[in-house]
Amino acid sequence: MSDLMPILGYDAIEFYVGNARQAAHYYRTAFGFDAVAYTGPEHGVRDRCSYVLEQGGIRFVMTAGLTADSDIVRHQAAHGDGVKDVAFSVPNAEQAFALAVERGATALAEPWVEEDEFGKVVRASILAYGETIHTFVDRSNYSGDYLPGYKPTRHQQPAEPTGLRLIDHVVCNVELGSMDRWAKYYADILGFTQLHHFDDEAISTEYTALMSKVLWDGEGRIKLPINEPADGKKKSQIEEYLDFYGVAGVQHMALATDDIVTTVRQMRNNGVRFLSTPSSYYDDLRSRLDWSTIDADVETLAELGILVDQDDEGYLLQIFTKSVQDRPTVFYEVIERHGSRGFGVGNFKALFEAIERDQAERGNL
Ligand code: FE2
């Protein structure tokens, strides 16, 4: 077992998208993120635009390429809009990079320093699953908005926040037969341990199956579930993802809130589309769970389509959006935890059946 690499949390999730200005607008008006910083041609960057969005402790960056020969444009053509970089905040980027490479990570960018009047940021990147990367970021000596070269966004009213507070977990889909290899990667390189393991018995419907391992830092700052398709009668949602994304990549991010009812109601009003839950789910729920310890109203949950799961440690409320871009790839989970450190295993069947209804509509089941 390797020693745990010191990681403070997620620094940012950077997306490569086809139109960063419009993506930023969507996350602002639909998800309630503030647009805080920007870089692009106006600030001397010739080949791309990046918009930095923040809400609570969550930071997203929407980046688009501006020229046909741009690697960002090529990435977007190959995969559609998707997550390029799951960046980690670390106390020392040089050390994190050296340790990761020594432990077997593929080096992508040696440590580099950027400076402006607000101080300096040190970054270094390694390759992860598919074309996704992890950048180690040390911003302990920086007081600017995001990175040198970025300027505060002008002419933006603050967004109306929806209560999203932090990134709870970041899930990847990997190719058939490679879940264990990626679980070992995070164990070897970051020193993570396995929090959960779901086999295809636990995660199957009449048609499809998948397996999942959750790697984490032992404290809960970083949780990385890894999904792999398993044999089923029809095409699994993981295979559909891999067909459209082309390689392994980020499938969904769970964003935590302290008040899921308010958050989801507002996101729905803002036009975010969620997976639907049949009313039979809520009939079953009344008898399946111990309601003496759950502070939630079933009528309200049913109205909004929010799911509940319970284990020895407590309970959680969760809901899943539909894909947020044209390809059936990246989606979100909104989660409110009360003690439970689980992932809603009791809801997997209902969730997958909801995804399958959408897959069938797309002609991909
Ligand atoms: Fe999740």
Coordinates of C-alpha atoms and ligand atoms in Angstrom, one line a residue:
M1 CA 0.0 0.0 0.0
S2 CA 1.4 3.4 -1.0
D3 CA 1.3 6.4 1.2
L4 CA -1.5 8.8 0.7
M5 CA -0.5 11.7 -1.5
P6 CA -1.5 15.0 0.2
I7 CA -4.4 16.4 -1.7
L8 CA -6.5 19.3 -0.3
G9 CA -9.5 18.9 -2.6
Y10 CA -10.7 19.5 -6.1
D11 CA -9.1 22.7 -7.5
A12 CA -11.3 22.8 -10.6
I13 CA -13.1 20.7 -13.2
E14 CA -12.1 22.0 -16.7
F15 CA -14.4 21.1 -19.6
Y16 CA -13.5 21.3 -23.3
V17 CA -16.7 22.4 -25.0
G18 CA -17.7 23.6 -28.5
N19 CA -18.9 27.1 -27.3
A20 CA -17.5 28.2 -24.0
R21 CA -19.6 31.4 -23.9
Q22 CA -22.9 29.5 -24.2
A23 CA -21.8 26.7 -21.8
A24 CA -20.9 29.3 -19.2
H25 CA -24.3 30.9 -19.7
Y26 CA -26.0 27.6 -19.1
Y27 CA -24.1 26.8 -15.9
R28 CA -24.9 30.4 -14.7
T29 CA -28.6 30.5 -15.4
A30 CA -29.5 26.9 -15.0
F31 CA -27.1 25.7 -12.2
G32 CA -26.6 29.1 -10.5
F33 CA -22.8 29.4 -10.9
D34 CA -21.2 32.9 -10.9
A35 CA -19.0 33.7 -13.8
V36 CA -15.9 35.1 -11.9
A37 CA -13.0 35.2 -14.4
Y38 CA -12.2 34.9 -18.1
T39 CA -9.3 34.7 -20.5
G40 CA -9.3 34.8 -24.3
P41 CA -8.1 37.1 -27.1
E42 CA -9.0 40.3 -25.2
H43 CA -6.3 39.2 -22.7
G44 CA -3.7 38.1 -25.2
V45 CA -4.6 34.5 -25.5
R46 CA -5.0 33.8 -29.2
D47 CA -6.1 30.2 -29.4
R48 CA -8.9 29.7 -26.8
C49 CA -11.4 31.2 -24.5
S50 CA -11.9 30.0 -20.9
Y51 CA -14.7 31.1 -18.5
V52 CA -14.3 30.3 -14.7
L53 CA -17.5 29.6 -12.8
E54 CA -18.0 29.2 -9.1
Q55 CA -20.6 28.3 -6.6
G56 CA -19.9 27.4 -3.0
G57 CA -16.7 25.4 -3.1
I58 CA -17.2 24.2 -6.7
R59 CA -15.1 25.6 -9.5
F60 CA -15.8 24.8 -13.2
V61 CA -13.8 26.1 -16.1
M62 CA -15.4 26.1 -19.6
T63 CA -12.8 26.1 -22.4
A64 CA -13.2 26.2 -26.1
G65 CA -10.6 26.4 -28.9
L66 CA -10.7 29.1 -31.5
T67 CA -8.9 27.6 -34.5
A68 CA -9.3 24.5 -36.6
D69 CA -5.9 23.1 -35.7
S70 CA -6.5 23.6 -31.9
D71 CA -6.2 20.4 -29.8
I72 CA -9.2 21.6 -27.8
V73 CA -11.2 21.7 -31.0
R74 CA -10.0 18.2 -32.0
H75 CA -10.9 16.9 -28.5
Q76 CA -14.4 18.4 -28.7
A77 CA -14.9 16.9 -32.2
A78 CA -13.8 13.5 -31.0
H79 CA -15.7 13.4 -27.7
G80 CA -18.3 16.2 -27.7
D81 CA -18.4 18.5 -24.7
G82 CA -16.8 16.8 -21.8
V83 CA -14.4 16.9 -18.8
K84 CA -10.7 17.3 -19.8
D85 CA -9.1 18.0 -16.4
V86 CA -10.0 16.8 -12.9
A87 CA -7.6 19.2 -11.2
F88 CA -6.5 18.6 -7.6
S89 CA -5.4 21.3 -5.1
V90 CA -2.2 20.2 -3.5
P91 CA 0.2 21.9 -1.0
N92 CA 3.2 21.3 -3.3
A93 CA 2.7 20.6 -7.1
E94 CA 6.4 19.7 -7.8
Q95 CA 6.3 17.1 -5.0
A96 CA 2.9 15.7 -6.0
F97 CA 4.1 15.4 -9.7
A98 CA 7.4 13.8 -8.8
L99 CA 5.7 11.3 -6.5
A100 CA 3.0 10.4 -9.0
V101 CA 5.5 9.8 -11.8
E102 CA 7.8 7.8 -9.5
R103 CA 4.8 5.7 -8.7
G104 CA 4.0 5.0 -12.3
A105 CA 1.8 7.9 -13.6
T106 CA 2.4 9.1 -17.2
A107 CA 3.8 12.6 -17.1
L108 CA 2.0 15.1 -19.3
A109 CA 3.4 18.4 -18.2
E110 CA 6.4 19.0 -16.0
P111 CA 5.8 21.5 -13.2
W112 CA 5.5 25.1 -14.5
V113 CA 5.1 28.4 -12.8
E114 CA 2.9 31.3 -13.9
E115 CA 3.1 34.7 -12.2
D116 CA 1.4 38.1 -12.2
E117 CA 0.9 40.9 -9.7
F118 CA -1.2 38.6 -7.5
G119 CA 1.5 36.0 -7.0
K120 CA 2.3 32.7 -8.5
V121 CA 0.7 29.4 -9.2
V122 CA 2.6 26.1 -9.8
R123 CA 1.0 23.4 -11.9
A124 CA 1.9 20.0 -13.3
S125 CA -0.2 17.4 -15.1
I126 CA -0.4 13.6 -15.4
L127 CA -2.6 11.4 -17.7
A128 CA -5.6 9.6 -16.3
Y129 CA -8.3 7.4 -18.0
G130 CA -8.9 8.0 -21.7
E131 CA -7.9 11.6 -22.6
T132 CA -8.7 12.9 -19.2
I133 CA -5.9 14.4 -17.1
H134 CA -5.2 15.4 -13.5
T135 CA -3.4 18.7 -12.9
F136 CA -1.8 19.3 -9.5
V137 CA -2.3 22.9 -8.6
D138 CA -0.5 24.8 -5.8
R139 CA -2.1 28.2 -5.5
S140 CA -1.0 28.8 -1.9
N141 CA 1.0 31.9 -3.1
Y142 CA -1.7 33.4 -5.3
S143 CA -4.5 35.8 -4.4
G144 CA -5.9 36.5 -7.9
D145 CA -9.2 35.2 -9.2
Y146 CA -8.1 32.0 -10.8
L147 CA -4.8 31.9 -12.6
P148 CA -2.4 34.5 -14.1
G149 CA -3.8 35.7 -17.4
Y150 CA -7.4 35.6 -16.2
K151 CA -9.3 38.8 -15.5
P152 CA -12.5 39.3 -13.5
T153 CA -15.5 38.9 -15.7
R154 CA -17.1 42.2 -16.7
H155 CA -20.8 43.1 -17.1
Q156 CA -22.0 40.1 -15.2
Q157 CA -24.7 40.3 -12.6
P158 CA -24.2 37.8 -9.8
A159 CA -26.1 34.5 -10.6
E160 CA -28.9 33.4 -8.4
P161 CA -27.3 30.5 -6.5
T162 CA -29.1 27.1 -6.3
G163 CA -27.4 26.0 -3.1
L164 CA -24.8 23.7 -4.8
R165 CA -22.0 23.6 -2.3
L166 CA -19.2 21.2 -3.1
I167 CA -18.2 18.3 -5.4
D168 CA -19.1 15.1 -3.6
H169 CA -17.7 12.6 -6.1
V170 CA -16.5 12.4 -9.7
V171 CA -17.4 9.2 -11.6
C172 CA -15.6 7.8 -14.6
N173 CA -16.7 5.1 -17.1
V174 CA -13.8 2.9 -18.3
E175 CA -13.7 0.2 -21.0
L176 CA -14.7 -3.4 -20.4
G177 CA -12.1 -5.2 -18.4
S178 CA -10.2 -2.1 -17.2
M179 CA -11.9 -1.2 -13.9
D180 CA -9.4 -3.1 -11.8
R181 CA -6.5 -1.5 -13.6
W182 CA -7.8 2.0 -12.9
A183 CA -8.6 1.1 -9.3
K184 CA -5.0 0.0 -8.9
Y185 CA -3.9 3.2 -10.6
Y186 CA -5.5 5.4 -7.9
A187 CA -4.3 3.0 -5.2
D188 CA -0.7 3.1 -6.4
I189 CA -0.4 6.7 -7.5
L190 CA -2.5 8.6 -5.0
G191 CA -2.5 6.0 -2.2
F192 CA -6.3 5.8 -2.3
T193 CA -8.2 2.9 -0.8
Q194 CA -11.4 1.2 -1.8
L195 CA -14.5 2.5 -0.1
H196 CA -17.1 0.4 -1.9
H197 CA -17.4 -2.3 -4.5
F198 CA -20.6 -3.0 -6.4
D199 CA -20.7 -6.1 -8.5
D200 CA -22.9 -6.7 -11.5
E201 CA -25.4 -8.5 -9.2
A202 CA -26.0 -5.3 -7.2
I203 CA -26.1 -3.1 -10.3
S204 CA -28.3 -4.8 -12.9
T205 CA -31.7 -4.5 -14.4
E206 CA -33.5 -6.9 -16.7
Y207 CA -31.4 -5.6 -19.6
T208 CA -28.1 -4.1 -18.5
A209 CA -25.4 -4.5 -15.9
L210 CA -22.3 -2.7 -14.7
M211 CA -19.7 -3.0 -12.0
S212 CA -18.2 -0.2 -9.9
K213 CA -15.4 0.4 -7.5
V214 CA -15.2 3.6 -5.4
L215 CA -11.6 4.8 -4.6
W216 CA -11.2 7.5 -2.0
D217 CA -8.6 9.4 0.0
G218 CA -10.0 8.0 3.3
E219 CA -11.4 11.3 4.4
G220 CA -14.0 12.1 1.9
R221 CA -12.4 15.1 0.2
I222 CA -11.9 13.1 -3.0
K223 CA -14.1 10.1 -4.0
L224 CA -13.7 8.6 -7.4
P225 CA -16.1 5.8 -8.4
I226 CA -15.0 3.8 -11.5
N227 CA -17.7 2.1 -13.6
E228 CA -17.1 -0.7 -16.1
P229 CA -19.8 -2.3 -18.3
A230 CA -20.9 -5.9 -17.6
D231 CA -22.7 -8.4 -19.8
G232 CA -26.4 -7.8 -20.1
K233 CA -29.1 -8.6 -22.6
K234 CA -28.9 -5.1 -24.2
K235 CA -26.4 -2.3 -24.4
S236 CA -25.5 -0.9 -21.0
Q237 CA -25.5 2.9 -20.3
I238 CA -21.8 2.6 -19.9
E239 CA -21.4 1.1 -23.4
E240 CA -23.6 3.9 -24.8
Y241 CA -21.3 6.4 -23.1
L242 CA -18.2 4.8 -24.5
D243 CA -19.7 4.6 -28.0
F244 CA -20.4 8.4 -28.0
Y245 CA -17.5 9.7 -25.9
G246 CA -15.1 7.3 -27.8
V247 CA -12.8 6.6 -24.8
A248 CA -13.0 6.4 -21.0
G249 CA -14.0 9.6 -19.4
V250 CA -16.0 11.4 -16.7
Q251 CA -19.6 10.1 -16.6
H252 CA -21.1 12.2 -13.8
M253 CA -20.3 14.5 -11.0
A254 CA -22.3 14.6 -7.8
L255 CA -22.8 18.1 -6.4
A256 CA -23.8 18.4 -2.7
T257 CA -26.4 20.7 -1.3
D258 CA -27.8 21.1 2.2
D259 CA -31.3 21.6 0.9
I260 CA -32.0 19.4 -2.1
V261 CA -35.7 20.3 -2.3
T262 CA -34.9 24.0 -2.8
T263 CA -31.9 23.3 -5.1
V264 CA -33.9 20.9 -7.4
R265 CA -37.0 23.0 -7.5
Q266 CA -34.9 26.0 -8.6
M267 CA -32.9 24.0 -11.1
R268 CA -36.1 22.6 -12.6
N269 CA -37.5 26.1 -12.8
N270 CA -34.2 27.2 -14.5
G271 CA -34.8 24.5 -17.2
V272 CA -32.5 21.7 -16.0
R273 CA -33.9 18.3 -17.1
F274 CA -33.9 15.5 -14.6
L275 CA -34.5 11.7 -15.0
S276 CA -38.1 10.8 -14.2
T277 CA -39.0 8.5 -11.4
P278 CA -42.2 6.3 -11.6
S279 CA -44.8 6.8 -8.8
S280 CA -44.4 3.1 -7.9
Y281 CA -40.9 4.0 -6.5
Y282 CA -42.5 6.2 -3.8
D283 CA -45.1 3.5 -2.9
D284 CA -42.3 1.1 -2.3
L285 CA -40.2 3.7 -0.4
R286 CA -42.8 4.1 2.4
S287 CA -42.4 0.4 3.4
R288 CA -38.7 -0.1 2.4
L289 CA -37.1 2.6 4.7
D290 CA -37.2 3.4 8.4
W291 CA -38.8 6.9 8.3
S292 CA -38.3 7.6 12.0
T293 CA -34.8 8.9 11.2
I294 CA -35.5 10.6 7.8
D295 CA -36.4 14.3 7.8
A296 CA -38.1 14.5 4.4
D297 CA -41.7 14.6 3.0
V298 CA -42.4 11.8 0.6
E299 CA -45.0 13.9 -1.3
T300 CA -42.4 16.6 -1.9
L301 CA -39.8 14.1 -3.0
A302 CA -42.3 12.5 -5.4
E303 CA -43.3 15.9 -6.8
L304 CA -39.6 16.6 -7.6
G305 CA -38.5 13.1 -8.4
I306 CA -35.9 12.9 -5.6
L307 CA -34.7 9.5 -4.5
V308 CA -33.9 8.3 -1.0
D309 CA -31.5 5.6 0.3
Q310 CA -30.6 4.5 3.8
D311 CA -27.9 2.5 5.4
D312 CA -26.4 1.8 8.8
E313 CA -24.8 5.2 9.0
G314 CA -27.8 7.4 7.9
Y315 CA -29.5 8.3 4.8
L316 CA -29.1 10.3 1.6
L317 CA -31.3 12.1 -0.9
Q318 CA -30.3 12.2 -4.6
I319 CA -31.5 12.9 -8.1
F320 CA -29.9 12.7 -11.5
T321 CA -30.1 15.1 -14.4
K322 CA -30.3 14.0 -18.0
S323 CA -27.2 14.5 -20.2
V324 CA -26.3 18.2 -20.2
Q325 CA -25.0 18.2 -23.8
D326 CA -26.1 16.7 -27.1
R327 CA -24.2 13.4 -26.7
P328 CA -25.5 10.9 -24.0
T329 CA -22.3 11.4 -22.0
V330 CA -21.9 13.7 -19.0
F331 CA -24.7 14.2 -16.4
Y332 CA -25.0 15.4 -12.8
E333 CA -26.2 14.1 -9.5
V334 CA -27.5 16.4 -6.8
I335 CA -27.0 14.9 -3.4
E336 CA -27.9 15.7 0.2
R337 CA -26.2 13.5 2.8
H338 CA -27.3 12.8 6.3
G339 CA -24.6 10.4 7.7
S340 CA -24.7 8.0 4.9
R341 CA -21.4 7.6 3.0
G342 CA -23.0 5.4 0.4
F343 CA -23.9 6.1 -3.3
G344 CA -27.6 5.1 -3.3
V345 CA -27.3 1.4 -4.0
G346 CA -30.9 1.0 -3.1
N347 CA -31.8 3.3 -6.0
F348 CA -29.6 1.8 -8.6
K349 CA -32.3 -0.3 -10.1
A350 CA -34.8 2.6 -10.3
L351 CA -32.1 4.9 -11.7
F352 CA -30.9 2.5 -14.4
E353 CA -34.5 1.8 -15.5
A354 CA -35.0 5.5 -15.9
I355 CA -31.7 5.8 -17.9
E356 CA -32.9 2.8 -20.1
R357 CA -36.2 4.6 -20.9
D358 CA -34.1 7.5 -22.2
Q359 CA -31.7 5.1 -24.0
A360 CA -34.6 3.4 -25.7
E361 CA -36.0 6.8 -26.8
R362 CA -32.6 7.6 -28.4
G363 CA -32.6 4.2 -30.1
N364 CA -29.5 3.0 -28.2
L365 CA -30.9 0.2 -26.0
Ligands
FE2_1 FE -23.0 9.3 -8.1

